[in-house]
mmCIF file of C-alpha atoms in Angstrom:
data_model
loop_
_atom_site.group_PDB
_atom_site.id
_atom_site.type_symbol
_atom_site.label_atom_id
_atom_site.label_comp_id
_atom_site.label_asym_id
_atom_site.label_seq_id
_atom_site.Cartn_x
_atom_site.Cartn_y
_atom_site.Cartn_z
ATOM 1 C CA UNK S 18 -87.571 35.293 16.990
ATOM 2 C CA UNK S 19 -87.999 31.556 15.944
ATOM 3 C CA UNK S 20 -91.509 30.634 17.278
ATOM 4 C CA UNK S 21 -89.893 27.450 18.912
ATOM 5 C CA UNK S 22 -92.882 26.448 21.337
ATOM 6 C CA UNK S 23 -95.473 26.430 18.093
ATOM 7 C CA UNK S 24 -93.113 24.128 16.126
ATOM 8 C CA UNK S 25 -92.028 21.640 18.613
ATOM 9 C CA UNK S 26 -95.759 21.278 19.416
ATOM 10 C CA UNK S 27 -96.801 20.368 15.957
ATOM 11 C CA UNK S 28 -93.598 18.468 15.385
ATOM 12 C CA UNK S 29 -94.822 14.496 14.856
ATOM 13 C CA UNK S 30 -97.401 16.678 11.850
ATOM 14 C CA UNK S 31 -94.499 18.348 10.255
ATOM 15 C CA UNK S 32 -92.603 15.765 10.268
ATOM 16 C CA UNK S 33 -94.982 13.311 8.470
ATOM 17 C CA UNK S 34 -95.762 16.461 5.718
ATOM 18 C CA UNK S 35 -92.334 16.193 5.140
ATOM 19 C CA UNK S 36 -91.332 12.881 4.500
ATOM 20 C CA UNK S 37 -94.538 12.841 2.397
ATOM 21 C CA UNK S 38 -94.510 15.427 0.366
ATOM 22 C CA UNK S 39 -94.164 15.288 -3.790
ATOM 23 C CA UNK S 40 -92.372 15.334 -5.863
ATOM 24 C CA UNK S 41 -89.210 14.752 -2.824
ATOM 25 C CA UNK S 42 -89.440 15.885 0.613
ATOM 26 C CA UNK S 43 -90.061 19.350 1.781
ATOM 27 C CA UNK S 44 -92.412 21.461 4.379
ATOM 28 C CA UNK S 45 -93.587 24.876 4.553
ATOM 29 C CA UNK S 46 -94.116 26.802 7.951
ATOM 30 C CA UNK S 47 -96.167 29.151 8.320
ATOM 31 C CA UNK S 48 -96.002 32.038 10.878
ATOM 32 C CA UNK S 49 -92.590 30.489 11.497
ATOM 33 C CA UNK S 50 -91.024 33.953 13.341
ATOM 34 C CA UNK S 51 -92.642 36.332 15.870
ATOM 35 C CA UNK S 52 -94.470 38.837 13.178
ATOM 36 C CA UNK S 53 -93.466 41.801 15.341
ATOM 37 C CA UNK S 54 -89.985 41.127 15.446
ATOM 38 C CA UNK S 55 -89.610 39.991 11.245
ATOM 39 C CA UNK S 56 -91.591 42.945 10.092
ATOM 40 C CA UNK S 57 -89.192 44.984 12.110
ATOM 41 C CA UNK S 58 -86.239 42.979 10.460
ATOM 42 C CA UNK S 59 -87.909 43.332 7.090
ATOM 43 C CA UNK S 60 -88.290 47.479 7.433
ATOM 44 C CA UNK S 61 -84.417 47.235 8.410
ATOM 45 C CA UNK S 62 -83.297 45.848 5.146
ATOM 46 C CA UNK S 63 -82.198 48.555 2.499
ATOM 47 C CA UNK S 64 -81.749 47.788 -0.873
ATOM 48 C CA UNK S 65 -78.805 45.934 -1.682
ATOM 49 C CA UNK S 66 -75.873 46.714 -4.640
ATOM 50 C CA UNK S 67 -73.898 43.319 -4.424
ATOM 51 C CA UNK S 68 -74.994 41.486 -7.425
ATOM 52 C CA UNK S 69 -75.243 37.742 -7.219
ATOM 53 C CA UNK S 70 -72.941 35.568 -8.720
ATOM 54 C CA UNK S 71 -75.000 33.891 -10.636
ATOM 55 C CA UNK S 72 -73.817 34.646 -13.335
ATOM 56 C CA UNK S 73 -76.043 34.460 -16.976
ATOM 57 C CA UNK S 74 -78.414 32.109 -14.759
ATOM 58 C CA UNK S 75 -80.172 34.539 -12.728
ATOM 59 C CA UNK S 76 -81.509 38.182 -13.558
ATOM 60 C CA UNK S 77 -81.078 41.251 -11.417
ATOM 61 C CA UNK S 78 -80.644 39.407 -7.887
ATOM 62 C CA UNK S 79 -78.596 40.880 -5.054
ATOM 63 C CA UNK S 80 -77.626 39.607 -1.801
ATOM 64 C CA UNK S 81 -76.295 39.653 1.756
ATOM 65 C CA UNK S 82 -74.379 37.387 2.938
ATOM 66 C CA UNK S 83 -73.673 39.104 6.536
ATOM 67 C CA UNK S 84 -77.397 40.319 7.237
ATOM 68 C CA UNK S 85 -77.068 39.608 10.688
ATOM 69 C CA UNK S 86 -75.602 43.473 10.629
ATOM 70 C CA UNK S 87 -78.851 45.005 9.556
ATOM 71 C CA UNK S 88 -81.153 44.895 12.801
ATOM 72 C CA UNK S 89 -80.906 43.304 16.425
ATOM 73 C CA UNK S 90 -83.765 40.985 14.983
ATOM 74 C CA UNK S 91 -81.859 39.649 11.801
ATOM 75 C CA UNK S 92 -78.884 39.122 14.534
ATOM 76 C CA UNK S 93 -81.377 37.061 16.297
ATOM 77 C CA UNK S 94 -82.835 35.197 13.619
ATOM 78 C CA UNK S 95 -79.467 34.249 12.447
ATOM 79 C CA UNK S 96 -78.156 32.489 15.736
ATOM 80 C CA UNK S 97 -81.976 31.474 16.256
ATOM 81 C CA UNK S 98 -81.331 29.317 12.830
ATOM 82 C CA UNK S 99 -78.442 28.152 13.493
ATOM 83 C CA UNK S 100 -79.180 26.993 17.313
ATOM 84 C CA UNK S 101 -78.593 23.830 18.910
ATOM 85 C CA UNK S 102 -83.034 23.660 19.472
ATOM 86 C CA UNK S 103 -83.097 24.219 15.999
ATOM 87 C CA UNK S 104 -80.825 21.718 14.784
ATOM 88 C CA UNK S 105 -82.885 19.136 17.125
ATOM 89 C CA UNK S 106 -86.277 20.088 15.263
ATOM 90 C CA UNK S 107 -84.309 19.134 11.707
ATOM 91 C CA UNK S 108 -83.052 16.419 12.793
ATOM 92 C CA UNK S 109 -86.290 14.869 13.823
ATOM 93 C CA UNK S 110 -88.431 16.329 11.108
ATOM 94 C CA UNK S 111 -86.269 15.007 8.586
ATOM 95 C CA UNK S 112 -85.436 11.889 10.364
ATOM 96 C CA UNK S 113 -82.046 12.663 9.848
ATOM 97 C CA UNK S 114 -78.902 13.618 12.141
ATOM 98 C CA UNK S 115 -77.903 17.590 10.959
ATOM 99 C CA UNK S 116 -77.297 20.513 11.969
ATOM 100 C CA UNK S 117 -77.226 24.234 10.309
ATOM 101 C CA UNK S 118 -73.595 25.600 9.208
ATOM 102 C CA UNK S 119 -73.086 28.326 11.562
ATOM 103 C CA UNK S 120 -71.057 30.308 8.988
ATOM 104 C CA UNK S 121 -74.012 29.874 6.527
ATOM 105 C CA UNK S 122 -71.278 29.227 3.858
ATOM 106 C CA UNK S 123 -73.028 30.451 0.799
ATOM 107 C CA UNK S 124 -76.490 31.601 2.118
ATOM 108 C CA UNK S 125 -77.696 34.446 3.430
ATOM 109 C CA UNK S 126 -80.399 37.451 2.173
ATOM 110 C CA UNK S 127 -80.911 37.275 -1.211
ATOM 111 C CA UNK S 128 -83.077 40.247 -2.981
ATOM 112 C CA UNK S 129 -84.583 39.826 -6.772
ATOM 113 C CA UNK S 130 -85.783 43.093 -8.016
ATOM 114 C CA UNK S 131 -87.586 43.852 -11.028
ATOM 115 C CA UNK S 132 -87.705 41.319 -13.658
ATOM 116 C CA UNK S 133 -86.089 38.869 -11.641
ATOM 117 C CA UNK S 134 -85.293 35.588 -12.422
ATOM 118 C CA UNK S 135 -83.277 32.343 -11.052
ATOM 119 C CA UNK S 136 -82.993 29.428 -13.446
ATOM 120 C CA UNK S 137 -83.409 25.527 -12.296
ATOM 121 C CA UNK S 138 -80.540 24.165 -10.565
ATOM 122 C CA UNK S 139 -79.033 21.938 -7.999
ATOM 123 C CA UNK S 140 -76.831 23.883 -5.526
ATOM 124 C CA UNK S 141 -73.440 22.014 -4.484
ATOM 125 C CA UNK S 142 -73.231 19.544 -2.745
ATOM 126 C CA UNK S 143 -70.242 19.003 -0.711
ATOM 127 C CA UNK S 144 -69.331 21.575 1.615
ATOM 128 C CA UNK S 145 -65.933 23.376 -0.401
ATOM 129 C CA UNK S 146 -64.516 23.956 2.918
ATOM 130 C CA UNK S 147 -65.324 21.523 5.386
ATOM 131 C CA UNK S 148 -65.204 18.637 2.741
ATOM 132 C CA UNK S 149 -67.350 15.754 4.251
ATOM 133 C CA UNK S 150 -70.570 17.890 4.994
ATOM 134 C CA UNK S 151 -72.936 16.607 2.963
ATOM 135 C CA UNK S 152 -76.128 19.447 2.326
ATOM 136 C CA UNK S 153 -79.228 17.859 3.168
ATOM 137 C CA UNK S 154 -81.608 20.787 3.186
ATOM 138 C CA UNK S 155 -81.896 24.303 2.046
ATOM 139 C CA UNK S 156 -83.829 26.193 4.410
ATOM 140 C CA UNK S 157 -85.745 29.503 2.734
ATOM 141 C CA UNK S 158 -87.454 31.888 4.393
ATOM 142 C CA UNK S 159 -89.663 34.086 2.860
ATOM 143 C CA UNK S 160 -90.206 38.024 3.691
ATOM 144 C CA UNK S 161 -92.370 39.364 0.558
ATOM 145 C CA UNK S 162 -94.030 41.620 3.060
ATOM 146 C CA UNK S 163 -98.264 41.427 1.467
ATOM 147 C CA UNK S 164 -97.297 39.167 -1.688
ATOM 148 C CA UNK S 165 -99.989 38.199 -3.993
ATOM 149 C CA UNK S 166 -99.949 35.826 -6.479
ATOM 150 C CA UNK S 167 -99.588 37.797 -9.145
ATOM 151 C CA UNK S 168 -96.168 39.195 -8.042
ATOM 152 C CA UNK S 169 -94.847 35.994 -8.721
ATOM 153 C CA UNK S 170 -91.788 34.415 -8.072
ATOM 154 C CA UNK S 171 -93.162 31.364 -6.562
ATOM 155 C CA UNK S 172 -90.967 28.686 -5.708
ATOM 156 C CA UNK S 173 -90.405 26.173 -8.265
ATOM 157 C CA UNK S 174 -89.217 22.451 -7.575
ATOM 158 C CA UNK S 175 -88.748 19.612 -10.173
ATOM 159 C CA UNK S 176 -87.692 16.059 -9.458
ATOM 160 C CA UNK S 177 -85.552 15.247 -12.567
ATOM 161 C CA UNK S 178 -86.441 12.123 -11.665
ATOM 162 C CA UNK S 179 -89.721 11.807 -12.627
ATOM 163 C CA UNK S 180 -90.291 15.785 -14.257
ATOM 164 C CA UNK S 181 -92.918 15.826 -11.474
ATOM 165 C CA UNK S 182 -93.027 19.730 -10.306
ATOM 166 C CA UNK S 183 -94.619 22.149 -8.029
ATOM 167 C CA UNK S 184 -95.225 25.599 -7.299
ATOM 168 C CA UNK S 185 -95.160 27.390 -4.218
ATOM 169 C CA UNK S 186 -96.055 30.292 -3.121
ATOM 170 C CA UNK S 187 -93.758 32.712 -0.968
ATOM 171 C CA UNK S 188 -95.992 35.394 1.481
ATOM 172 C CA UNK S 189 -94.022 37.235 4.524
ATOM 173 C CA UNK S 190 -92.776 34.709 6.877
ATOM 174 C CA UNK S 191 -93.140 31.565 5.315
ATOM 175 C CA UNK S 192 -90.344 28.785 5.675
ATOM 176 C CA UNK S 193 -90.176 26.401 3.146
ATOM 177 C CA UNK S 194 -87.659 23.098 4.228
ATOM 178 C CA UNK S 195 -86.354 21.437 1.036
ATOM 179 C CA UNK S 196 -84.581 18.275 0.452
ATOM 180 C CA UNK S 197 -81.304 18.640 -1.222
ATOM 181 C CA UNK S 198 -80.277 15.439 -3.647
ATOM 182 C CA UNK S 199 -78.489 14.771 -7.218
ATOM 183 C CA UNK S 200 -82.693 15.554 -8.739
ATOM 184 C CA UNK S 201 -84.019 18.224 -6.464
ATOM 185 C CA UNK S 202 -84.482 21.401 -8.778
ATOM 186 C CA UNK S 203 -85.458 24.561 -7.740
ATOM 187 C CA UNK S 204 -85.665 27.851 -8.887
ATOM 188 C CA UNK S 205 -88.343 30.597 -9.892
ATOM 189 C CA UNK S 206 -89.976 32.428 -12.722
ATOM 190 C CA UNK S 207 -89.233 36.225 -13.917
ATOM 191 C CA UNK S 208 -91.369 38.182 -10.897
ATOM 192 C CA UNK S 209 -94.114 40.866 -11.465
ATOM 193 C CA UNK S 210 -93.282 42.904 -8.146
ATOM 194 C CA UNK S 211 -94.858 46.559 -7.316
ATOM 195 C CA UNK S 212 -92.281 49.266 -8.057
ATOM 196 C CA UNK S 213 -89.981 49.915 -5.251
ATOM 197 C CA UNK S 214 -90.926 45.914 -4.021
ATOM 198 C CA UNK S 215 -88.650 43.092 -4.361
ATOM 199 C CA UNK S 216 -88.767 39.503 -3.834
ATOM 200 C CA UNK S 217 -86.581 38.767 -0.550
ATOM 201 C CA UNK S 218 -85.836 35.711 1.197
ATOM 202 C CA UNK S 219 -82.984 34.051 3.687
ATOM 203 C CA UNK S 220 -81.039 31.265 2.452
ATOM 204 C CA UNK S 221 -79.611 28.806 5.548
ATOM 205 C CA UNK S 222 -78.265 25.452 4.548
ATOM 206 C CA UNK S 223 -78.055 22.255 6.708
ATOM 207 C CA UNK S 224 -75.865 19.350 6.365
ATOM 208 C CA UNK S 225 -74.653 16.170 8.014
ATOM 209 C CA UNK S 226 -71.419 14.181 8.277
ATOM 210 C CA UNK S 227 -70.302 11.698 5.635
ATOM 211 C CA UNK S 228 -67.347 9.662 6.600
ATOM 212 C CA UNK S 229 -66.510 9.292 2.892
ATOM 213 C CA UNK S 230 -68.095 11.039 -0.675
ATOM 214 C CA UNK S 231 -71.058 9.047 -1.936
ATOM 215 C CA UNK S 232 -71.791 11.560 -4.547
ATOM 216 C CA UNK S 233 -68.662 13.144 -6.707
ATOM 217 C CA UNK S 234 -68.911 16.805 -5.381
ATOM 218 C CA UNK S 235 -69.803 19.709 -7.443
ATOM 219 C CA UNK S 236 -70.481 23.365 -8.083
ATOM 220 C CA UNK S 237 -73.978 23.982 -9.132
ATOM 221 C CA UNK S 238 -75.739 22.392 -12.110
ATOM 222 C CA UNK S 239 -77.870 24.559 -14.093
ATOM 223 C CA UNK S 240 -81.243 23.456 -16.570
ATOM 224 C CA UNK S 241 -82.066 26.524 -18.318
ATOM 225 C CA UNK S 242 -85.346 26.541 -20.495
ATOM 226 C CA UNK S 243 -85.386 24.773 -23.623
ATOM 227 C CA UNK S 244 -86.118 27.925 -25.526
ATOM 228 C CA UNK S 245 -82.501 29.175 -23.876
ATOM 229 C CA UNK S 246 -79.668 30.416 -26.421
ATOM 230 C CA UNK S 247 -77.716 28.050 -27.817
ATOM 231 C CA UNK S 248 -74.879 29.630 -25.407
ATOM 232 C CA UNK S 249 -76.326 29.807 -22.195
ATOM 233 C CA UNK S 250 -76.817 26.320 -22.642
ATOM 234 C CA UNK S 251 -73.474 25.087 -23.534
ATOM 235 C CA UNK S 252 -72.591 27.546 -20.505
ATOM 236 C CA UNK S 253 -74.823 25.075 -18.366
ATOM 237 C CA UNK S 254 -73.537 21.828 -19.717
ATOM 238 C CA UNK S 255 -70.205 22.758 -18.730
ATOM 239 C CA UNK S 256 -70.348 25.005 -15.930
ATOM 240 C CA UNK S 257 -69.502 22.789 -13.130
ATOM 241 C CA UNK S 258 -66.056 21.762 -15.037
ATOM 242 C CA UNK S 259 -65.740 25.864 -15.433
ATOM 243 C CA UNK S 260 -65.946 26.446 -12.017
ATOM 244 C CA UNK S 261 -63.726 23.642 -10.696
ATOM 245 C CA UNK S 262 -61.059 24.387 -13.083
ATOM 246 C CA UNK S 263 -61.281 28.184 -11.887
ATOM 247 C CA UNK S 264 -61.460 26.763 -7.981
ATOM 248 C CA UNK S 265 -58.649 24.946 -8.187
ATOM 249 C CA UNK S 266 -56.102 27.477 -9.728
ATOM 250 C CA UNK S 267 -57.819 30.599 -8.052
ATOM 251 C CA UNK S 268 -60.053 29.331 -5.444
ATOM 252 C CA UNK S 269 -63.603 29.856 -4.469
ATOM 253 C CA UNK S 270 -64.775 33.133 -4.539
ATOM 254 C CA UNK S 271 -67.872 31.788 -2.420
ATOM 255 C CA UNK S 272 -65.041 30.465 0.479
ATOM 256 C CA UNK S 273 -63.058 33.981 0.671
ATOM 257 C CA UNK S 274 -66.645 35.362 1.321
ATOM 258 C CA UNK S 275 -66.937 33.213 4.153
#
């Protein structure tokens, strides 16, 4: 599924556009699956009823976290991504030593449909069940089968850092590699999708070992607009002390799912 032999030969390339890029590291791959086999995984996805949980952050998005069920090619794709080879091409591209959670703990296919929306944020950190992987990269990969750009939904990133930004588009089988760090944003604007159309995408995470916590660990952090109610942003301030407190007397919800 994974078109290995084109990425390994334009590896020293990617991994300089990586390391490179602005405002904080990420690449995009184009063509990055066999087209046969992902438009044959696309046609096998149906629309999906399990809201996301993200609560008064995001607008009408559903996802999957077990989409390996759908189609012999998401099956594929799934163990393709999460693949020794694979975790060999990460590990040099981002000069790094990682590797893909197998479990995908957290990702998986996520579906906005009309009106769609998914405010700034930085996703957790530390893994909440093995506690010293540290996530180094989010790993998205696009299947908006003939997007244009006015669909929207483009992915946004913001160092909040420096407020330096960009915008990036997200056609059929693009994958776009992003740094994860305490000031890499990301999110994406309410979407102008065709009726019946919706903006989908597969969420894989990669990590690597820390032998001790050099960050404190948390939930995610949210940044809503500044023309957000008054509520949504005192929701944001203190959702990561919400969600602990919850965790710790309930657990996570996102664990159980495993």
């Amino acid at each position: 599924m994974i078109n290995f032999d084109k990425i390994e030969a334009n590896i020293d390339s990617l991994r300089i556009q990586y390391l490179t890029a602005q405002p904080f590291p990420y690449l995009i791959i184009d063509n990055f699956c066999d087209e046969e086999k992902l438009t044959k995984a696309y046609n096998s996805i149906p629309e999906l009823d399990n809201k996301s949980r993200d609560y008064a952050f995001a607008n009408n998005k559903f996802e999957k976290s077990n989409y390996k069920v759908l189609s012999p090619e998401l099956d594929e794709l799934y163990h393709d991504l999460a693949s020794e080879r694979f975790n060999k091409i990460l590990s040099f591209i981002t000069a790094k030593k990682i590797f893909v959670d197998p479990k995908n703990h957290g990702g998986g296919l996520h579906q906005g449909k009309k009106n769609s929306f998914l405010d700034m944020h930085l996703d957790f950190n530390y893994h909440p069940i093995n506690k010293n992987w540290y996530r180094e990269l989010n790993l998205l990969l696009y299947l908006n089968k003939d997007w244009k750009e006015e669909y929207k939904g483009h992915l946004k990133i913001r160092d909040l850092r420096t407020d330096e930004e960009a915008e990036l588009a997200v056609p059929f089988n693009r994958l776009i590699i992003q740094q994860c760090a305490p000031y890499t944003l990301h999110g994406y604007d309410m979407t102008n999708f065709p009726e019946g159309r919706y903006r989908t995408s597969i969420a894989t995470y990669a990590y690597q070992v820390h032998n001790m916590h050099f960050e404190k660990p948390r939930t995610t952090d949210w940044f809503p607009k500044e023309d957000a109610s008054f509520a949504k942003k005192l929701l944001a301030k203190n959702y990561n002390f919400l969600v602990q407190t919850k965790n710790k007397f309930f657990g996570s919800g996102t664990a159980k799912n495993q």
